[in-house]
Structure formats: C-alpha cells, structure tokens
XYZ file of C-alpha atoms in Angstrom:
615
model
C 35.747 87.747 54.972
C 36.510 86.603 58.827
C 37.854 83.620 59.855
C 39.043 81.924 63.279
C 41.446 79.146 64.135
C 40.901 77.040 66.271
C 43.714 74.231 67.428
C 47.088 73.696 66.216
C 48.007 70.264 65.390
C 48.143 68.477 61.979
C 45.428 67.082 60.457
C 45.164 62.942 60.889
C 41.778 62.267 60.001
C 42.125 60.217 57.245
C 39.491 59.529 54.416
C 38.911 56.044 52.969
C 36.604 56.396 50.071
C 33.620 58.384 50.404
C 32.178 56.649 53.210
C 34.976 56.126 56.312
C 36.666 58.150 57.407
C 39.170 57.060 60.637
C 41.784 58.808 63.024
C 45.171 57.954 62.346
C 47.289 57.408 65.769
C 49.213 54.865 67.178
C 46.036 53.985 69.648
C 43.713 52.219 67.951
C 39.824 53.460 67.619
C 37.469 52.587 70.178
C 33.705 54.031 69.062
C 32.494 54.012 65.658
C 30.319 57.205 65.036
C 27.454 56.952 61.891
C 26.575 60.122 61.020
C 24.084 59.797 57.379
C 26.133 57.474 55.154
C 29.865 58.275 56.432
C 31.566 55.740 59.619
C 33.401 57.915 61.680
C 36.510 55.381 63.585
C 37.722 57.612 66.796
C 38.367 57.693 70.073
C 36.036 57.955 72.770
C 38.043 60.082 75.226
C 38.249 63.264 73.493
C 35.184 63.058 72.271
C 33.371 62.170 75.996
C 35.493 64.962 77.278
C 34.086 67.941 75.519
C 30.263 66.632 74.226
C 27.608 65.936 77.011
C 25.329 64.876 74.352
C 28.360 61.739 73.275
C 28.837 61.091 76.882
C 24.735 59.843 77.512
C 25.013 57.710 73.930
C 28.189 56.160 75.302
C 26.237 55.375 78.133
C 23.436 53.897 76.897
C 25.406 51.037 74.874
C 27.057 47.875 76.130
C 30.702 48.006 76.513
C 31.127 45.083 73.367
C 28.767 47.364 71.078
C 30.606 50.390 70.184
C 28.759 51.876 67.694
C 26.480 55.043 67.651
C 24.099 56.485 65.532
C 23.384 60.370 65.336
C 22.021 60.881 61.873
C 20.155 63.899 62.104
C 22.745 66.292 63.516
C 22.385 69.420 62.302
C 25.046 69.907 59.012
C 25.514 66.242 58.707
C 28.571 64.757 57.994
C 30.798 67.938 57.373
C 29.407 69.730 60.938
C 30.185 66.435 62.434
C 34.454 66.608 61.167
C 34.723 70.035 61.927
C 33.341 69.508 65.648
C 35.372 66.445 65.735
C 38.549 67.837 64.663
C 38.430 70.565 67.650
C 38.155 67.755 70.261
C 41.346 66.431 69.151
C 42.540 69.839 68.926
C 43.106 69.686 64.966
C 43.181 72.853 63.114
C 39.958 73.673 62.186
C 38.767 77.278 60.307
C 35.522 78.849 61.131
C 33.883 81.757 58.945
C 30.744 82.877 57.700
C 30.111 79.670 55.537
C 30.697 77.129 58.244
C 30.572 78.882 61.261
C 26.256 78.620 61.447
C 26.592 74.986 60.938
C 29.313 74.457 63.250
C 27.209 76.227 66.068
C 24.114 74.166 65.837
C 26.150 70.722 65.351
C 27.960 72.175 68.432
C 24.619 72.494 70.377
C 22.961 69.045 69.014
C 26.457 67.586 70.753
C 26.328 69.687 73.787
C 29.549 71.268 73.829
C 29.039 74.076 76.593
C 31.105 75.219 79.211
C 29.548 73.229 81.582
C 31.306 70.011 80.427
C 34.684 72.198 79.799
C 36.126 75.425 79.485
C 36.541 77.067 76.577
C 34.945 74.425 74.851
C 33.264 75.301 71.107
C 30.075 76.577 71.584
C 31.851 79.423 73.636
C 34.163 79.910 70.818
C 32.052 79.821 68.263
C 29.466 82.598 70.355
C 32.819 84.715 70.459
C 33.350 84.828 67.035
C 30.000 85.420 65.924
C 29.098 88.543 68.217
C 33.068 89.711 67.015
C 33.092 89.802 63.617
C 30.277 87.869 61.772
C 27.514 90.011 62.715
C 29.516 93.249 62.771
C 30.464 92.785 58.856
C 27.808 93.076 56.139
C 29.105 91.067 54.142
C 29.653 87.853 56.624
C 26.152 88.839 57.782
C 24.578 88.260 54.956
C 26.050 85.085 54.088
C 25.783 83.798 57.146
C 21.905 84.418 56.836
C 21.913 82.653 53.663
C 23.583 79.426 55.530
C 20.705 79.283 58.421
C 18.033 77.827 55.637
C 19.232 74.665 55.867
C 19.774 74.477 59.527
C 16.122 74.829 60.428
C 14.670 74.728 62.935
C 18.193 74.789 65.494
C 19.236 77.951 63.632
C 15.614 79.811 64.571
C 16.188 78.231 67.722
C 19.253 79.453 68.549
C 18.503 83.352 67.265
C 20.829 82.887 64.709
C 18.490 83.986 62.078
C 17.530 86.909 64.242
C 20.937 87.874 64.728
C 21.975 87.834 61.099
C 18.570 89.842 60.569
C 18.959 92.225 63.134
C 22.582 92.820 62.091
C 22.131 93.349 58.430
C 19.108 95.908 59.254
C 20.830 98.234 61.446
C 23.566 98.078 58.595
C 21.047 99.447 56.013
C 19.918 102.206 57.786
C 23.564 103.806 58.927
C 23.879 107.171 58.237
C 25.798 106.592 54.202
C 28.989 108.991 55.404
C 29.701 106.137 57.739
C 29.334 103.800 54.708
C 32.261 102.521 52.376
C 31.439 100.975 49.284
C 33.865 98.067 49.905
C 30.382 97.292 51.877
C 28.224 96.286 48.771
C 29.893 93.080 47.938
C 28.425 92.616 44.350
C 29.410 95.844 43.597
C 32.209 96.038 40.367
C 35.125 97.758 42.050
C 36.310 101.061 40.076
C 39.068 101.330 38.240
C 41.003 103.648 40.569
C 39.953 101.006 43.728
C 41.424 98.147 41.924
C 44.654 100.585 41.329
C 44.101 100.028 37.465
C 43.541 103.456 36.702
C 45.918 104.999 34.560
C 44.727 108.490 35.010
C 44.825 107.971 38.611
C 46.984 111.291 40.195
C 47.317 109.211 43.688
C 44.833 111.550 45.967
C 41.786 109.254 46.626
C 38.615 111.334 46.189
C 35.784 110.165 48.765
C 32.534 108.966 46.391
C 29.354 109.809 47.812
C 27.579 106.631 48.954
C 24.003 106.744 48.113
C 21.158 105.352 50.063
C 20.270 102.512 48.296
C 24.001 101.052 48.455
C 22.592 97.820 49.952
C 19.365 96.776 47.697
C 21.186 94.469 45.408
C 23.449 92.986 48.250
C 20.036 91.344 49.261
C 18.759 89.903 46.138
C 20.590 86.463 46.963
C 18.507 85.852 49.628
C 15.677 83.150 49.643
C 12.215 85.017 49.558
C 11.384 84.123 53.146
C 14.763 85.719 54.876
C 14.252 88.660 52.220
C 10.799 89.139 53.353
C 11.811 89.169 57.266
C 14.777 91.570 56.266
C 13.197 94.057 54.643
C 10.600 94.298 57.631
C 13.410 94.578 60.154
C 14.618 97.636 57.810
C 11.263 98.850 57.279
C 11.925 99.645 61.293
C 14.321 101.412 60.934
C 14.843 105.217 59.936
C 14.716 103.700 56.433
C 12.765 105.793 53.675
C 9.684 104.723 51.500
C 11.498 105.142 48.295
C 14.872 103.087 49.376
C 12.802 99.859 50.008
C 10.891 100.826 47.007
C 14.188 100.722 45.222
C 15.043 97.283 47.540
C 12.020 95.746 46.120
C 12.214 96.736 42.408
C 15.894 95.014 42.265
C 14.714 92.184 43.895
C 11.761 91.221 41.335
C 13.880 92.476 38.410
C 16.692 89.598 39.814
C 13.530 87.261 40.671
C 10.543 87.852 38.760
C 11.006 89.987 36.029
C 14.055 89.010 34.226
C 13.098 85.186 33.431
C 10.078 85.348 30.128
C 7.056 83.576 30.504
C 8.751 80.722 28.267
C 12.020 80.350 30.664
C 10.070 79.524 33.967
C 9.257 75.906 34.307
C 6.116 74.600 35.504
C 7.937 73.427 38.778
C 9.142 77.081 39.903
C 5.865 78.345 39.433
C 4.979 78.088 42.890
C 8.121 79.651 44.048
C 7.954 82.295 41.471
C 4.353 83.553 43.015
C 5.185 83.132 46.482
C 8.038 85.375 45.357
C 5.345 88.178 44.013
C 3.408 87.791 46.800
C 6.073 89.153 49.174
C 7.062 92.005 46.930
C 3.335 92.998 46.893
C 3.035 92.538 50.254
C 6.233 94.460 51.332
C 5.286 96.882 49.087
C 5.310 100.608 50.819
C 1.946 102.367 51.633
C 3.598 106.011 50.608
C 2.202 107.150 47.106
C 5.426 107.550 45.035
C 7.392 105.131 46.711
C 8.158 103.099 43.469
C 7.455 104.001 39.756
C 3.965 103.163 38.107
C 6.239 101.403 35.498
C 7.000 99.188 37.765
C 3.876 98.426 39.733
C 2.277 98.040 35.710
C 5.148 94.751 35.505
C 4.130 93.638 38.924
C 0.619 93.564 37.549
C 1.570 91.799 34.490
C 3.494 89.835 36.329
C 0.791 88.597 39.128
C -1.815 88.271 35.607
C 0.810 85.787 34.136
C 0.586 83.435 37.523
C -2.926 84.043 38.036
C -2.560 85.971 41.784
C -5.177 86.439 43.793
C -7.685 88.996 42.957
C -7.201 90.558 46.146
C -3.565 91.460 45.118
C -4.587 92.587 41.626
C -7.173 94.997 42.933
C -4.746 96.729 45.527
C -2.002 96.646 42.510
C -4.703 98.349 40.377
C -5.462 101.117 43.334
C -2.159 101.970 43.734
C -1.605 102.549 39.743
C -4.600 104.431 39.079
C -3.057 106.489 42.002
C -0.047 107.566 40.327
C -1.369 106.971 36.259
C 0.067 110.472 34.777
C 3.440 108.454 35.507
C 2.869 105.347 33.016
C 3.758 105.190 29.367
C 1.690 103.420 26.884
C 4.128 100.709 26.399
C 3.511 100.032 29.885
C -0.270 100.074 29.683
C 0.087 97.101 27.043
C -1.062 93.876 29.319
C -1.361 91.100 27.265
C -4.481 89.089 27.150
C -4.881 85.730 28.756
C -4.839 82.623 26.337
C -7.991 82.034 24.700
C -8.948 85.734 25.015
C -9.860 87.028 21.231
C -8.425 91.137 21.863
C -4.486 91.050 21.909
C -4.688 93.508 25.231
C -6.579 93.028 28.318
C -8.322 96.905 27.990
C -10.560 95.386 30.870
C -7.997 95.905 33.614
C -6.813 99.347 31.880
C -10.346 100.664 32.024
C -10.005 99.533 36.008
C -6.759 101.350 36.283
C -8.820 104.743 34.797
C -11.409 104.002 37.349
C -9.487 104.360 39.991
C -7.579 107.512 38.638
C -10.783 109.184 38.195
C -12.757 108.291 41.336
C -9.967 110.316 43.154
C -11.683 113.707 42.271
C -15.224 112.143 43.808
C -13.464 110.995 47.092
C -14.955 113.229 49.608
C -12.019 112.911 52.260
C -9.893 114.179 49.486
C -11.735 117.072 48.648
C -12.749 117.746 52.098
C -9.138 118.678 52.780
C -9.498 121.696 50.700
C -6.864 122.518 47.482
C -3.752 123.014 49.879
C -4.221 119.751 51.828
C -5.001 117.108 48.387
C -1.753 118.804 47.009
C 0.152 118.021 49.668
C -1.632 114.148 50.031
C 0.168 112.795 46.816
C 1.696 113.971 43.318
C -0.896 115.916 40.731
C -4.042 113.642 42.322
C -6.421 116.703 42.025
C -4.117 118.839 39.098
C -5.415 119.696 35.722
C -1.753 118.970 34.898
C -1.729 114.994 36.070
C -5.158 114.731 34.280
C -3.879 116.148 30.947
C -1.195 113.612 31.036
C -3.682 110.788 31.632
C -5.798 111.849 28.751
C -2.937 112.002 26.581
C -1.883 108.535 27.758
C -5.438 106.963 26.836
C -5.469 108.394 23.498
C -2.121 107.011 22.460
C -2.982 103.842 23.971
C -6.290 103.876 21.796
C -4.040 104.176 18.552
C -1.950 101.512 19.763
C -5.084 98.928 20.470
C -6.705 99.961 17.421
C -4.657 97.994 15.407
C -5.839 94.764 17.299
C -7.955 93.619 14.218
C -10.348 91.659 17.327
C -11.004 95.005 18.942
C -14.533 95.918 19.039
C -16.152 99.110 18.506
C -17.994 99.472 22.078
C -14.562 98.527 23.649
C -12.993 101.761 21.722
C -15.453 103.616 22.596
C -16.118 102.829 26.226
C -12.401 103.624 26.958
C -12.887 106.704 25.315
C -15.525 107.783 26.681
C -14.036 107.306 30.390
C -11.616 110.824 30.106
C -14.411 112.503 28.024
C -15.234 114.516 30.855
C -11.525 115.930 31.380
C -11.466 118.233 28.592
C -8.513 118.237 26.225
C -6.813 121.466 24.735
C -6.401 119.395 21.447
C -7.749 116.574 19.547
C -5.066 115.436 17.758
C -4.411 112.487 19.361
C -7.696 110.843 19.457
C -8.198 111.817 15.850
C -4.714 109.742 15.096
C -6.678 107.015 17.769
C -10.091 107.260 15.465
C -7.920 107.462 12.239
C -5.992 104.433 12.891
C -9.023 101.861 14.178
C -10.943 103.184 10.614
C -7.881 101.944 8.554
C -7.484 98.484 10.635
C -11.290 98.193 10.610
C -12.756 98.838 7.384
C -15.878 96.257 7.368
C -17.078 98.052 10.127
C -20.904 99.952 9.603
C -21.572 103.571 9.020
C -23.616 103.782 12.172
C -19.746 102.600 13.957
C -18.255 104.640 12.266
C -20.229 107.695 12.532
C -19.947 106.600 16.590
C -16.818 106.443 16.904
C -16.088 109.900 15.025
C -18.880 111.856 17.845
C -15.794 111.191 19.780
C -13.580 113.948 18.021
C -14.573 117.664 18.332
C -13.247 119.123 15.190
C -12.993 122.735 16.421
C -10.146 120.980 18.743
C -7.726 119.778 15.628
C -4.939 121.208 14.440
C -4.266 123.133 11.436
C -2.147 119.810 10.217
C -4.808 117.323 11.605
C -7.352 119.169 9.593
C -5.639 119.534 6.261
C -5.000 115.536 7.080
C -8.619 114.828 7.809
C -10.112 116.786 4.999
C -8.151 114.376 2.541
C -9.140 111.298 4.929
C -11.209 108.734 2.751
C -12.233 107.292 5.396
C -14.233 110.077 7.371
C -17.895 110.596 7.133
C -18.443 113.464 4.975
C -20.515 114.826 8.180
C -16.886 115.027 9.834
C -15.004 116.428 6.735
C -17.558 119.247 6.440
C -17.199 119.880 9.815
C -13.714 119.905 10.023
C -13.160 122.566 6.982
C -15.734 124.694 8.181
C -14.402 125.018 11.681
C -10.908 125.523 9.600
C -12.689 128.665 7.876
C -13.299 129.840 11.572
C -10.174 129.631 12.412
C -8.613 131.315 9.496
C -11.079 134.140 9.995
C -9.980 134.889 13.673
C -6.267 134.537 12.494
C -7.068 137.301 9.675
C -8.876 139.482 12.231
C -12.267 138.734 10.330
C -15.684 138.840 11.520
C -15.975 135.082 12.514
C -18.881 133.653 10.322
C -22.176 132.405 11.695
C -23.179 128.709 11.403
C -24.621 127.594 8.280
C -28.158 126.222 8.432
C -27.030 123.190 6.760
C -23.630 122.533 9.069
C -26.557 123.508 11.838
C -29.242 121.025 10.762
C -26.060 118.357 10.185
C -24.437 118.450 13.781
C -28.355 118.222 15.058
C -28.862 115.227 12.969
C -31.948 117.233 11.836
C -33.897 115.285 8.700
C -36.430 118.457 8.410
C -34.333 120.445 5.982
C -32.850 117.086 4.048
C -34.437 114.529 1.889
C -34.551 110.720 3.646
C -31.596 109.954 1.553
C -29.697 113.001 2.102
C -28.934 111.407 5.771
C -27.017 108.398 4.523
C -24.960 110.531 2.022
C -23.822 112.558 4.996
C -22.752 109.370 6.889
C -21.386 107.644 4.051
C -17.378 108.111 2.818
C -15.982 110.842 0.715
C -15.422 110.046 -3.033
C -12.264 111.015 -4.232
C -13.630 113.979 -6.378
C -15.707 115.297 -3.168
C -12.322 115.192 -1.418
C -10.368 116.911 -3.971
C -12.889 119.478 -4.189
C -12.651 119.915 -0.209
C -8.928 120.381 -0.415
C -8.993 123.204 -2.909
C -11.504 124.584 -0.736
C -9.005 124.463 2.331
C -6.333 125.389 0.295
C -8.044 128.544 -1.424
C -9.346 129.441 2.154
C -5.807 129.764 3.715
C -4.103 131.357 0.926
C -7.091 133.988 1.560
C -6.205 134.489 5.163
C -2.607 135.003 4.426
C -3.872 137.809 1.324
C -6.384 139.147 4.325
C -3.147 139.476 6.587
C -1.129 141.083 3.865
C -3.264 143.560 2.890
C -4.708 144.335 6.181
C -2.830 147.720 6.981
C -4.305 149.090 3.598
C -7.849 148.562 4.206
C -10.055 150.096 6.802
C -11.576 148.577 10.143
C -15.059 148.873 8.592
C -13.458 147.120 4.920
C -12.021 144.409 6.618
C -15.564 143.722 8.522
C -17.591 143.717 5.544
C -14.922 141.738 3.794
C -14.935 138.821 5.874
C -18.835 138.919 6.417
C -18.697 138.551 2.829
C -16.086 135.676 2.701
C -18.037 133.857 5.710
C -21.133 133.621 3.321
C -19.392 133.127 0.074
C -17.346 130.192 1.498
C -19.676 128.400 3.393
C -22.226 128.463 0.385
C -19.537 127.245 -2.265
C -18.582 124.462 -0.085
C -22.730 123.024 0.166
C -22.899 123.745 -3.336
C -19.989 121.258 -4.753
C -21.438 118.878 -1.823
C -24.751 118.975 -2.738
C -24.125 119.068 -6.553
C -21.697 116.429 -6.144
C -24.567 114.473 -4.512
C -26.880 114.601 -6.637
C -23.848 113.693 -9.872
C -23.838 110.437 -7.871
C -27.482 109.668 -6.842
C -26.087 107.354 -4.004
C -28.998 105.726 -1.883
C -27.320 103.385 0.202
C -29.464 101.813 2.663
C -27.156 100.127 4.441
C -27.586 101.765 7.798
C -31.088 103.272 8.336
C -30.332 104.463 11.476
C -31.316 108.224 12.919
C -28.708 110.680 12.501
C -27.449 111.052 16.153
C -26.415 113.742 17.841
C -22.839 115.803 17.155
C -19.861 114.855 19.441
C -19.930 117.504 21.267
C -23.214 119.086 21.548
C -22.642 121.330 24.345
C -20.360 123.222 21.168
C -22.654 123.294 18.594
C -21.168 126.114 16.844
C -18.405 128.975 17.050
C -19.285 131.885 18.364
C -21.063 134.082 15.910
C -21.920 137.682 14.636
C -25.337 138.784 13.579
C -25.946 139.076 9.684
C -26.853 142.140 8.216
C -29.665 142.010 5.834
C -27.667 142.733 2.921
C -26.047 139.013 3.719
C-alpha cells in the first residue's frame, strides 16, 4: 500500500477522554473547535493561516466568544485531527484509507494554495494522481472509502477517478499484469518463498483475463455497478464481465440460503440482483445457463419484477441444451401445491423452440443462424433439450401433487423434435405410474400415447414387458415391435401387422366386443405378464438360433422361415391374451371412455411384406 508524510514534529495533541481533545504547548489555547461530539482546544494562528474556510468563522464571532461549530465536515472528527495536525506541522500519514477523507475535510476547510503554498489540498492532489490511482489495489480501496463522503467525494471526481483508474486496470493487456495485482488472491507457495521444491529460477505464470473479478466483489452494489460499465468500455470481452458478474452474485446473492437473509437486507439483496441482471452482457454465451437458471431462482425468491424474469427466461431458453436438470428444479412459491414451478420451465421451452419460427433467424440462411449463437438451429442442441425434458419429467414425477395434464403438456412441447430413442421418457412415464397409482385408466392410457414403442430399447422393452403397471395395449405393443426387431437382426422377412395389434393402435371397437376395450386399457395380471416374458424370451433365443444357423440354410429357407415365425408368433401371443381374457371375465367399467388414438399415429406399423396365400 502507499503512504505519504507529511510534517515532522512530535505529536502534542493530547486526548482527554473521548470527548476533548487539546494542544499541549506552553501558549495556552485560544479557539475551541466542536466538530460532532469531540471539543477541539487550539490555537487560532495556525489554523487561520492555512484554512480560508476557519478564517470567515473566526470572523464572524465576537472576540470574548471563541467557540466554533463545524459539525458536518466531511469525515468528522478523525478528518478534522488529521487536517489539524498538518497546520501545526505534526506528522501526519496519508494512504488509501484516509487520504479520500482527508481531501474533502481539506476542501470543506478551504485549504488551497490561494491562502498558502504548498498547503494540503495540493499535497493531497499530488499524492493521489502519484500513487493512489496508479495502484489497483489503493484504487480500489480508495473507491470503497468515497461512500461515506457523499456528496463532496462525487463532487470532487474522486469517485470518477477511482473508477476510471480501476477500469483501465482491468482491461491491460494480462502480460503487463502481475498477480501481486489481485489482492485477495492466496499467494503460492514458491511467492511466499515456502516452497521446498523451489530450484530458485522463478517461472513467469500466465495471468488470465479474469485476474480482477473477485478483487471487485467488496464493493457496494452502486460503485460495482458504475465499475463494471466503465470496463464494459473498454476492450473488455463479453465472457470476462460474465465471469465479473457470476463472482459477484455468488459473494452477494447466491451464497447466503433463503433462511440466512433477514427481512431487513431484503431490499439490498434485490437491488443487488437487479444490477447483475441489468449489467448482464447482450452476447449469447457470455455466462453459463447454470447460472442465469440461479439468477432466476434467485429473482423468484425476492419476487423481481416480471420484466426481469421474462428477459432472464429469453436469454435461457436461448442457450437451454447447456442446463442440467438439477438446474431446471425451481422450487415452487409457498402455498403452491406442485413441489416445482414447471410453469416457468414450460416458458423456458417456449422460448427455445420459438427460435426455429423466428423469421430473421431463418432468413439468414443455415451459414448465417450458425454463426448468430451456439446450436440455436442444430439437430444436435435440440437432442440435448429433449433429453433434458425427459429427465426432468422423471424427476417431477415423483411430486405426488403433480397432475396428469401438467406431465403431459410438458411433454408434449418437444414432441415435435423427434427423438432417436425412447428410453428416457419411458423411465419419465414409468416413474409418474409408480408415484401415481390412483390415477384412471383413461390417464394412464394418456400418458403412455406419449411413448412410441418401436423407439425402446432392447433393455427398456424386456423392462416394460414385465411392467405391472402398463396397459396391456402398451405391453402388446412393445413385444410385438420387439419381434420386428429381432426379425431384421436375424435377416428375416419383417412380419406384417396383425389385424388385432392394427385394430388396437386404431382404437378400433369393430373387430372387439364392448368389453374387450377396457381389458386392453386395464393392467397386466401377473400370469399375462409371465406369459409375455416367455414370449420375449423364446423370441430372442430364436433370433440368436436364426443367426446361428443362417450360413446353412438358403436365401429362399430363411424367407419362408421367418414368414412363418412372423405368423406363428404374432398368433400365439393373441391367443394366451385372448384366452387369458376370457380365464378372467374382467368387465371393469371404470373408464368408459373411447379407445383413442396410438401415440404415434403417423407410425402405425413397421414396414411390411406381402403374405403369400399359403400364410
């Protein structure tokens, strides 16, 4: 830190309690000086000779009243000494804690060089354009000090100085930077000379950009606010005051839990988000959607204006492929019945998707919307997204207050960006099933249109053929689509749609008996799912037998074969089904509604071979 001496002799102001304080010479005092609660006992001659401001107070009283008031001098009390002390020519110390004060209580006195030479405001200028504003570190501190020495501090560019100084710090070229810069920095070992592997050649770190962000964070929002503008002027990039700002709210907003912030800092602590939102760069990519997700929790939890929360919500949906689900998990207000606000996540999906229908985006042309912002328009960030959702859906869908519609409706949203694989939303579906058992078979049979079962997995299907709590529309489904599968594998002539699995997916009741609706819709017995697993099981260890003995048989064998196996299969399976029905002689009538339409009628059914008539 800097410092500057001024004077030379001894110190003989003398303190008498807290309040009196007196000069101890052989002359005796002549003015008493009241500054706040503290009698100052001096002389008037060095003070008259070096503060204009003393000299027209002086003035103004009678000669048998010598005592002054100047209360609301800038520093009070302690600004008052220090000026004091140099008209006696005391030893006084200026540096970046003091030195602010000193100059305004220097200026309320009017200590210029008009009234003498080299008097302190001169001094005090020297050492300020010197060495407080050309170190960082007094720079800083110095800002800090101005706060309270509103409005002489504004007044005297003080603040504008410190500001000015700090930002054209920030932006030097980092080769010209040491890191004995960043005061809150923990020195190294080898800079402290505590390094014990230490070989004596000092290697030369590379400084990075953002040396300076947490060298701010001590500063009151309102100086932090005017900083970061003076280095958003600079040759300062997007992502460096994106990293400024994200150290800031971690050290102002986002460290403290909702239970730690009392009711009295509540103000403060939104003014505080405010300015971070407001300061926040315009570049896409500037700062993490992780962190504008806490900014949004964050602005939720002090109920921020709406305008804030809607630009916060633009610029996530912007960059959504970056989130994780743990970030997506926004806790409901109080007195809200679902644990997650899925209201302002639907919002943030909104505004991901409506960046394909903006017409200045695709008016660009592919090259262009590339180049506007990362994966916007790419099948890549949209994948991502989707993938997101659906693990967020199995996260909600153990919120026991989470509707049906709500499930769905989020759903829904990415059903138009189509996925490679299923799996996820069958784990979403799976898990809102177990947590919601009361729920009705026209919900459930809903919420399963969702899931296109020629999209599952080998694993998800062997999982959902066992599932209890599947329709046994969606169990037949899945293990026929399984037989497809296992006949492409085997190089089989891929089997044509059942009538039945046909009339199912069409929710046709032509072909079925008024009952025979309900049974499809209802849960799988434990028998009927037993019986489905052997079926899965016997139809893969076929496929692997078909693979085995596929170099023996002929091209025309092997086509007959699995014509053969197509029928065989797919009538075996309705048979147990339909037998197993009928064992039962269920007529629920719990849910008499129509038989709607599959989940994904645009795929109806595999692609298929015609029959011969032998079949």
């Amino acid at each position: 830190m800097k410092f500057m001496k001024l004077g030379s002799k001894p110190d003989t102001l003398q303190a008498n309690g807290k309040s009196i304080r007196y000069m101890a010479a052989e002359m005796s005092t002549d003015i008493i000086i009241n500054v706040a609660d503290v009698k100052f006992y001096l002389h008037k001659f060095p003070l008259l000779s070096k503060s204009s401001h003393l000299q027209k107070v002086v003035a103004n009283t009678s000669e048998e009243n010598s005592e002054v008031y100047i209360n609301d001098i800038p520093g009070g009390p302690a600004s008052f000494e220090l000026c004091a002390k140099f008209c006696y020519g005391i030893s006084v110390t200026l540096n970046a804690y003091n030195v602010v004060a000193a100059r305004c209580a220097a200026e309320y006195l009017g200590m210029h060089e008009a009234v003498e030479k080299g008097n302190l405001i001169y001094k005090i200028d020297v050492f300020l354009n010197s060495s407080i504003f050309r170190s960082w570190k007094d720079s800083i501190i110095a800002l800090q000090t101005t706060k309270s020495m509103l409005p002489w501090s504004e007044e005297l560019k003080l603040v504008s100085h410190c500001i000015d100084s700090i930002a054209s710090k920030a932006s030097v070229d980092t080769s010209m930077v040491d890191w004995s810069y960043a005061y809150n920095r923990k020195k190294l070992p080898e800079e402290n000379g505590n390094d014990p592997t230490w070989n004596g050649i000092r290697n030369h770190k590379a400084v990075p950009k953002d040396w300076w962000v947490e060298d701010l964070c001590g500063l009151e929002v309102d100086l932090y606010k005017r900083v970061i503008n003076g280095i958003k002027s600079k040759t300062v990039s997007s992502e460096v005051i994106g990293e400024a700002l994200k150290a800031y709210a971690y050290c102002k907003l986002l460290a403290p839990t909702k239970g730690q912030i009392p009711v009295s800092d509540m103000a403060e602590y939104q003014s505080t988000l405010d300015a971070i939102l407001w300061l926040l760069p315009t570049e896409k990519g500037s700062v993490s959607c992780s962190f504008l997700l806490k900014l949004l929790k964050a602005g939720i939890f002090v109920d921020s204006c709406e305008t804030a929360r809607r630009e916060l919500i633009k610029k996530i949906g912007q960059q959504l492929e970056e989130a994780s689900v743990n970030d997506l998990l926004i806790q409901s207000a109080e007195g809200e019945s679902m644990k997650y606000d899925v209201d302002t996540v639907e919002k943030i999906v909104h505004e991901f998707l409506t960046q394909d229908q903006n017409p200045e985006i695709e008016s660009l042309g592919v090259d262009k919307a590339h180049d506007i912002g990362p994966g916007i328009l790419s099948e890549a960030s949209k994948l991502m997204v989707v993938k997101l959702i659906d693990a967020y859906l199995a996260e909600i869908a153990m919120d026991p207050n989470l509707l049906v519609p709500k499930f769905v409706e989020l759903a829904e949203m990415v059903s138009s960006i189509s996925r490679p694989a299923h799996d996820g939303l069958y784990r979403a579906i799976d898990t809102y099933l177990k947590e919601h058992p009361e729920i009705s078979k026209s919900e459930r049979k809903k919420i399963c249109r969702l899931m296109d079962c020629k999209k599952l997995s080998a694993d998800a299907c062997m999982h959902a053929v066992q599932n209890e709590r599947l329709p046994m529309r969606v169990i037949v489904q899945v293990l026929y689509f399984e037989q497809v599968r296992a006949a492409v594998t085997s190089g089989t002539s891929t089997p044509d749609l059942p009538k039945s699995i046909r009339e199912l997916n069409n929710g046709s009741s032509k072909s079925t008996t008024a009952n025979a609706d309900e049974y499809w819709d209802a849960m799988a017995t434990a028998e009927e799912l037993k019986a489905l697993k052997s079926e899965l099981a016997a139809l893969r260890l076929g496929s692997a037998r078909d693979r085995d003995s596929g170099d023996s048989k002929s091209g025309a064998n092997k086509a007959a074969l699995g014509r053969m196996k197509g029928l065989i299969m797919s009538t075996k399976i309705f048979a147990k089904l339909w037998s197993s029905k009928s064992g039962h002689g269920e007529t629920t009538g719990s849910d008499s509604s129509e038989s709607p339409n599959s989940a994904n009628p645009e795929d109806k059914s595999p692609p298929s071979r015609n029959r011969s008539s032998n079949s």
